[in-house]
Coordinates of C-alpha atoms in Angstrom, one line a residue:
Chain E
M264 CA 168.1 139.3 96.0
R265 CA 166.9 140.0 92.5
S266 CA 170.2 138.9 90.9
L267 CA 170.0 135.6 92.9
T268 CA 166.5 135.0 91.6
T269 CA 167.7 135.5 88.1
L270 CA 170.5 133.1 88.7
I271 CA 168.1 130.4 89.9
V272 CA 165.9 131.0 86.8
A273 CA 169.0 130.7 84.6
V274 CA 170.1 127.4 86.2
G275 CA 166.5 126.1 86.0
M276 CA 166.5 126.9 82.3
V277 CA 169.8 125.0 81.9
V278 CA 168.4 122.0 83.7
A279 CA 165.2 122.1 81.7
S280 CA 166.9 122.4 78.3
C281 CA 169.4 119.6 79.2
A282 CA 166.5 117.4 80.2
L283 CA 164.7 118.1 76.9
Y284 CA 167.8 117.4 74.9
V285 CA 168.5 114.2 76.7
F286 CA 164.9 113.1 76.3
M287 CA 164.9 113.7 72.6
Y288 CA 168.3 112.1 72.1
A289 CA 167.2 109.0 74.0
Q290 CA 163.9 108.8 72.1
I291 CA 165.7 109.0 68.7
A292 CA 168.2 106.3 69.9
E293 CA 165.3 104.1 71.0
D294 CA 163.5 104.7 67.7
I295 CA 166.6 103.7 65.7
E296 CA 166.9 100.6 67.8
R297 CA 163.2 99.8 67.1
I298 CA 163.7 100.3 63.4
A299 CA 166.8 98.1 63.4
R300 CA 165.0 95.4 65.2
A301 CA 162.0 95.5 62.8
V302 CA 164.3 95.4 59.8
G303 CA 166.2 92.4 61.3
S304 CA 163.0 90.6 62.0
A305 CA 161.6 91.4 58.6
E306 CA 164.7 89.9 57.0
T307 CA 164.4 86.8 59.0
L308 CA 160.7 86.6 58.1
F309 CA 161.5 87.1 54.4
E310 CA 164.0 84.2 54.6
R311 CA 161.5 82.1 56.4
D312 CA 158.7 83.0 54.0
A313 CA 161.0 82.1 51.0
S314 CA 161.8 78.8 52.7
I315 CA 158.1 78.0 53.4
R316 CA 157.2 79.0 49.9
G317 CA 159.9 76.6 48.6
Q318 CA 158.6 73.8 50.8
Q319 CA 155.0 74.4 49.6
I320 CA 156.1 74.3 46.0
F321 CA 158.1 71.1 46.7
L322 CA 155.1 69.5 48.4
E323 CA 152.8 70.6 45.5
E324 CA 155.1 69.4 42.8
N325 CA 155.9 66.1 44.4
K326 CA 152.4 65.4 45.6
D327 CA 152.0 62.0 43.8
A328 CA 155.5 60.8 44.9
L329 CA 154.8 61.7 48.5
E330 CA 151.4 60.0 48.4
Q331 CA 153.2 56.9 47.1
L332 CA 155.8 57.2 49.9
R333 CA 153.0 57.4 52.5
T334 CA 151.6 54.1 51.3
Y335 CA 154.6 52.4 52.9
L336 CA 153.5 53.6 56.3
V337 CA 150.5 52.5 58.3
T338 CA 147.9 55.2 58.9
D339 CA 145.4 55.4 61.7
G340 CA 142.6 53.7 59.9
A341 CA 144.8 51.1 58.3
I342 CA 145.8 49.0 61.3
I343 CA 142.9 46.7 60.7
E344 CA 144.0 46.3 57.1
T345 CA 147.5 45.5 58.3
I346 CA 146.2 42.7 60.5
E347 CA 144.1 41.5 57.7
F348 CA 147.2 41.4 55.5
I349 CA 148.8 39.0 58.0
E350 CA 145.7 36.8 58.2
T351 CA 145.4 36.8 54.4
A352 CA 149.0 35.8 54.0
G353 CA 148.4 33.0 56.5
A354 CA 145.3 31.8 54.5
N355 CA 147.2 31.9 51.2
T356 CA 150.0 29.7 52.6
A357 CA 147.8 27.3 54.5
V358 CA 149.1 28.5 57.9
D359 CA 146.8 28.9 60.8
V360 CA 147.5 32.5 62.1
S361 CA 146.4 33.8 65.5
I362 CA 147.0 37.4 66.4
S363 CA 148.1 37.8 70.1
S364 CA 148.6 41.5 70.6
V365 CA 148.7 44.9 68.8
N366 CA 150.4 47.8 70.6
T367 CA 151.6 51.2 69.6
R368 CA 154.9 52.4 71.0
S369 CA 156.6 55.8 70.8
Q370 CA 160.2 55.9 69.7
E371 CA 162.6 58.5 71.1
A372 CA 164.0 59.5 67.7
W373 CA 160.6 59.7 66.0
S374 CA 158.2 62.7 66.3
A375 CA 155.8 62.2 63.5
H376 CA 155.7 58.4 63.6
E377 CA 155.2 55.6 66.1
A378 CA 155.9 51.9 66.1
V379 CA 153.1 49.4 65.9
D380 CA 154.1 46.1 67.5
I381 CA 152.1 43.1 66.4
A382 CA 152.7 39.7 68.0
F383 CA 151.1 36.6 66.5
S384 CA 151.6 32.9 66.1
A385 CA 151.4 30.5 63.2
R386 CA 150.8 26.8 63.0
G387 CA 151.4 24.6 60.0
D388 CA 154.0 22.6 58.2
F389 CA 157.6 23.9 58.0
A390 CA 157.6 24.9 54.3
S391 CA 154.3 26.8 54.7
I392 CA 155.5 28.7 57.7
A393 CA 158.8 29.6 55.9
Q394 CA 156.8 30.7 52.9
F395 CA 154.5 32.7 55.2
T396 CA 157.6 34.4 56.7
G397 CA 158.7 35.4 53.2
L398 CA 155.3 36.9 52.5
I399 CA 155.2 38.8 55.7
E400 CA 158.6 40.3 54.9
S401 CA 157.5 41.2 51.4
F402 CA 154.6 43.4 52.6
P403 CA 154.7 46.7 50.8
L404 CA 155.0 48.4 54.2
A405 CA 157.8 49.6 56.4
S406 CA 158.1 46.7 58.7
R407 CA 160.6 44.5 60.4
V408 CA 160.4 41.0 61.9
E409 CA 162.0 41.6 65.3
R410 CA 161.8 38.1 66.6
L411 CA 160.8 34.8 65.2
V412 CA 160.7 31.4 67.0
F413 CA 160.0 28.1 65.2
E414 CA 159.3 25.0 67.3
K415 CA 158.5 21.5 66.2
T416 CA 155.5 20.0 67.9
T417 CA 154.5 16.4 67.5
D418 CA 153.1 16.6 64.0
E419 CA 153.5 20.2 62.9
W420 CA 155.5 23.4 63.4
F421 CA 154.5 26.3 65.7
A422 CA 156.0 29.7 65.1
S423 CA 155.7 32.9 67.0
F424 CA 156.4 36.3 65.4
S425 CA 157.0 39.7 66.7
I426 CA 156.8 42.3 63.9
V427 CA 157.0 46.1 64.0
F428 CA 155.3 48.4 61.5
V429 CA 155.7 52.1 61.2
K430 CA 152.7 54.3 61.7
L431 CA 152.1 57.9 61.0
K432 CA 150.9 59.8 64.1
Chain B
M283 CA 195.8 149.5 90.8
V284 CA 194.9 150.2 94.4
N285 CA 191.3 149.7 95.4
L286 CA 190.3 152.3 97.9
L287 CA 186.8 150.9 98.6
P288 CA 186.2 149.3 102.0
Q289 CA 186.7 145.6 102.2
K290 CA 183.0 145.0 102.8
N291 CA 182.1 146.8 99.5
I292 CA 184.8 144.9 97.6
R293 CA 183.4 141.5 98.7
A294 CA 179.8 142.6 97.8
L295 CA 180.9 143.8 94.4
R296 CA 182.9 140.6 93.7
R297 CA 179.9 138.5 94.8
T298 CA 177.6 140.4 92.5
Y299 CA 180.1 140.0 89.6
Y300 CA 180.3 136.3 90.0
I301 CA 176.5 135.9 90.3
R302 CA 176.0 137.8 87.1
L303 CA 178.7 135.9 85.3
I304 CA 177.2 132.6 86.3
T305 CA 173.7 133.9 85.3
V306 CA 174.9 135.0 81.9
C307 CA 176.8 131.7 81.3
S308 CA 173.7 129.8 82.4
F309 CA 171.5 131.7 80.0
F310 CA 174.0 131.2 77.2
L311 CA 174.3 127.4 77.9
S312 CA 170.5 126.9 78.2
G313 CA 170.2 128.8 74.8
V314 CA 172.8 126.5 73.2
V315 CA 171.2 123.3 74.6
A316 CA 167.7 124.5 73.7
L317 CA 168.9 125.2 70.1
G318 CA 170.4 121.7 70.0
A319 CA 167.1 120.2 71.1
L320 CA 165.3 122.3 68.6
L321 CA 167.6 121.0 65.8
L322 CA 166.9 117.4 67.0
A323 CA 163.2 117.9 66.7
P324 CA 162.8 117.0 63.0
S325 CA 164.9 113.8 63.5
Y326 CA 162.8 113.0 66.6
F327 CA 159.5 113.2 64.6
V328 CA 160.9 111.3 61.6
S329 CA 162.4 108.5 63.7
E330 CA 159.2 108.2 65.7
R331 CA 157.1 107.9 62.6
T332 CA 159.5 105.5 60.9
A333 CA 159.8 103.3 63.9
D334 CA 155.9 103.0 64.1
A335 CA 155.7 102.3 60.4
S336 CA 158.4 99.6 60.6
E337 CA 156.6 97.9 63.5
Q338 CA 153.2 98.0 61.7
Y339 CA 154.9 96.6 58.5
L340 CA 156.5 93.8 60.6
S341 CA 153.2 92.8 62.3
A342 CA 151.5 92.8 58.9
L343 CA 154.3 90.6 57.5
E344 CA 154.1 88.3 60.5
E345 CA 150.4 87.9 60.0
T346 CA 150.9 87.0 56.3
I347 CA 153.6 84.4 57.1
G348 CA 151.7 83.1 60.0
V349 CA 149.0 82.0 57.6
R350 CA 151.4 80.0 55.6
E351 CA 152.9 78.4 58.7
R352 CA 149.4 77.3 59.7
A353 CA 149.3 75.5 56.4
G354 CA 151.8 73.1 58.1
A355 CA 154.3 73.0 55.3
E356 CA 157.2 72.9 57.7
D357 CA 155.6 70.1 59.8
E358 CA 154.9 68.2 56.7
I359 CA 158.5 68.5 55.5
R360 CA 159.8 67.5 58.9
A361 CA 157.6 64.4 58.9
L362 CA 158.6 63.6 55.4
R363 CA 162.3 63.8 56.3
E364 CA 161.7 61.4 59.2
S365 CA 159.7 59.0 56.9
V366 CA 162.6 58.9 54.4
T367 CA 165.1 58.2 57.2
I368 CA 162.9 55.4 58.7
L369 CA 162.2 53.8 55.3
N370 CA 165.9 53.9 54.5
T371 CA 166.7 52.2 57.9
F372 CA 164.1 49.5 57.3
A373 CA 165.2 48.9 53.7
D374 CA 168.7 48.2 54.9
D375 CA 167.5 45.5 57.4
A376 CA 168.5 42.0 56.8
R377 CA 165.5 39.8 55.9
L378 CA 164.9 36.6 57.9
A379 CA 163.1 34.5 55.4
P380 CA 166.2 33.6 53.3
F381 CA 167.6 31.9 56.5
F382 CA 165.4 28.8 55.9
G383 CA 166.6 28.4 52.4
D384 CA 170.2 28.9 53.5
L385 CA 169.8 26.4 56.4
F386 CA 168.1 23.7 54.5
G387 CA 170.5 24.1 51.6
E388 CA 173.1 22.7 54.0
Q389 CA 173.9 19.1 54.8
L390 CA 171.5 18.1 57.5
R391 CA 172.3 14.5 57.3
G392 CA 172.0 12.9 60.7
V393 CA 170.6 16.0 62.3
R394 CA 167.0 16.8 63.1
I395 CA 166.2 20.5 63.7
T396 CA 163.4 21.0 66.3
S397 CA 163.6 24.7 67.1
I398 CA 164.8 27.9 65.4
A399 CA 164.9 31.3 67.0
L400 CA 165.9 34.4 65.2
T401 CA 166.2 37.7 67.1
R402 CA 167.2 41.0 65.6
E403 CA 169.8 42.9 67.6
E404 CA 170.4 46.3 66.0
K405 CA 171.8 45.5 62.5
E406 CA 172.5 41.8 63.3
V407 CA 170.4 38.7 63.6
R408 CA 171.2 36.2 66.3
A409 CA 170.2 32.7 65.5
T410 CA 169.7 29.8 67.8
L411 CA 169.2 26.3 66.4
G412 CA 168.0 23.5 68.6
G413 CA 167.7 19.8 67.6
I414 CA 168.9 16.3 67.9
A415 CA 171.9 14.8 66.2
E416 CA 172.1 11.1 65.6
T417 CA 175.8 10.9 66.4
R418 CA 178.7 13.1 67.5
N419 CA 180.1 13.0 64.0
A420 CA 176.8 14.2 62.5
L421 CA 176.7 17.1 65.0
I422 CA 180.4 18.1 64.3
A423 CA 179.8 17.8 60.6
F424 CA 176.7 20.0 60.9
G425 CA 178.7 22.7 62.8
D426 CA 181.5 22.5 60.1
N427 CA 178.9 22.9 57.3
L428 CA 177.5 26.0 59.0
R429 CA 180.9 27.5 59.5
A430 CA 181.8 26.8 55.8
A431 CA 178.5 28.2 54.6
G432 CA 179.5 31.8 55.1
Y433 CA 176.3 33.2 56.5
A434 CA 176.9 32.0 60.1
E435 CA 179.5 33.8 62.2
G436 CA 180.7 32.5 65.5
V437 CA 179.3 29.0 65.4
E438 CA 180.2 27.2 68.6
I439 CA 179.2 23.7 69.7
P440 CA 179.4 23.5 73.5
L441 CA 181.6 20.6 74.5
Y442 CA 179.2 19.2 77.0
Q443 CA 176.8 18.5 74.2
L444 CA 179.3 15.9 72.9
A445 CA 179.1 13.9 76.1
Q446 CA 176.4 11.6 74.7
D447 CA 177.4 9.4 71.7
S448 CA 174.0 9.2 70.1
D449 CA 170.6 11.1 69.9
I450 CA 172.4 14.2 71.2
P451 CA 170.2 17.2 72.0
F452 CA 172.0 20.3 70.9
S453 CA 171.7 24.1 70.8
I454 CA 173.9 26.2 68.5
N455 CA 174.2 30.0 68.6
F456 CA 175.6 32.2 65.9
L457 CA 175.1 35.5 64.1
Y458 CA 173.2 35.2 60.8
R459 CA 174.5 37.3 57.9
S460 CA 172.1 37.2 55.0
D461 CA 174.4 39.5 53.0
A462 CA 177.4 37.2 53.3
L463 CA 176.3 35.0 50.5

């Protein structure tokens, strides 16, 4: 009976020492994996950091050029100015301009910009409206005349325009 | 060698022998494994400490870079790239204003234009001219002039518009190419 108890104790010790070994081995393996993950993430972060730093330097060094670039886009507060641009162009070419609608529209391919659709009509003689069209297309803004219809009425021409501007969101 | 002990005693002795053998082997094995575990202990403590330190370093790094990300440099660059693409697209668009110069530079003798519609379709501009021609010949000559001018592509005068011989209302469709001149 005594020798059997000793055997049980011995087997218990084997099981306990094996469990201890497996536990330590598993912990070390897990720690190595944690270290590898951290090193991998740190490398990615370093690359990202370098990229962001490069972008910041680029933005800083080209601040003026970028500011100039942005002047070609309509900003939130500048929609009224854009409408006034059109009205002033009409006044300068002796064309009677009437704004019909102003809408913003999201474009699928754009994430930081949106389209501003402005529909308006113009009334006057043919040469003036043609000149007005030229002025509208010469605006120092990213814009495009989408549709333009000229119709002769009894004594003058009537034109309707659909123009799209690009606005920063 | 002949074993003269009774069978019962032989079995008891053999049993005791095996039990002791297994016991000794078990003690030996547990000693070896415990020694292995003991030798792993320094590695265990070092790896534990290194892993904690690496994770702390990583979180500190993430915090530092997170500040820069909040500055929005990446968003700004993305918006800038989009702006440049859009401005390039718009810069390549054909302008409509030269159409009037092109049109009225043509022979309009005998033809009175009463409507002009220009519609942008992707990279092309579709033009529709409406008006009244004094005679069939004037309308045909006008169509020929447009074809010869180079800026109008696909000029077609529908035959039914030639049914009348004078004061003929007409409508002509074509693609306007401002870069063709």
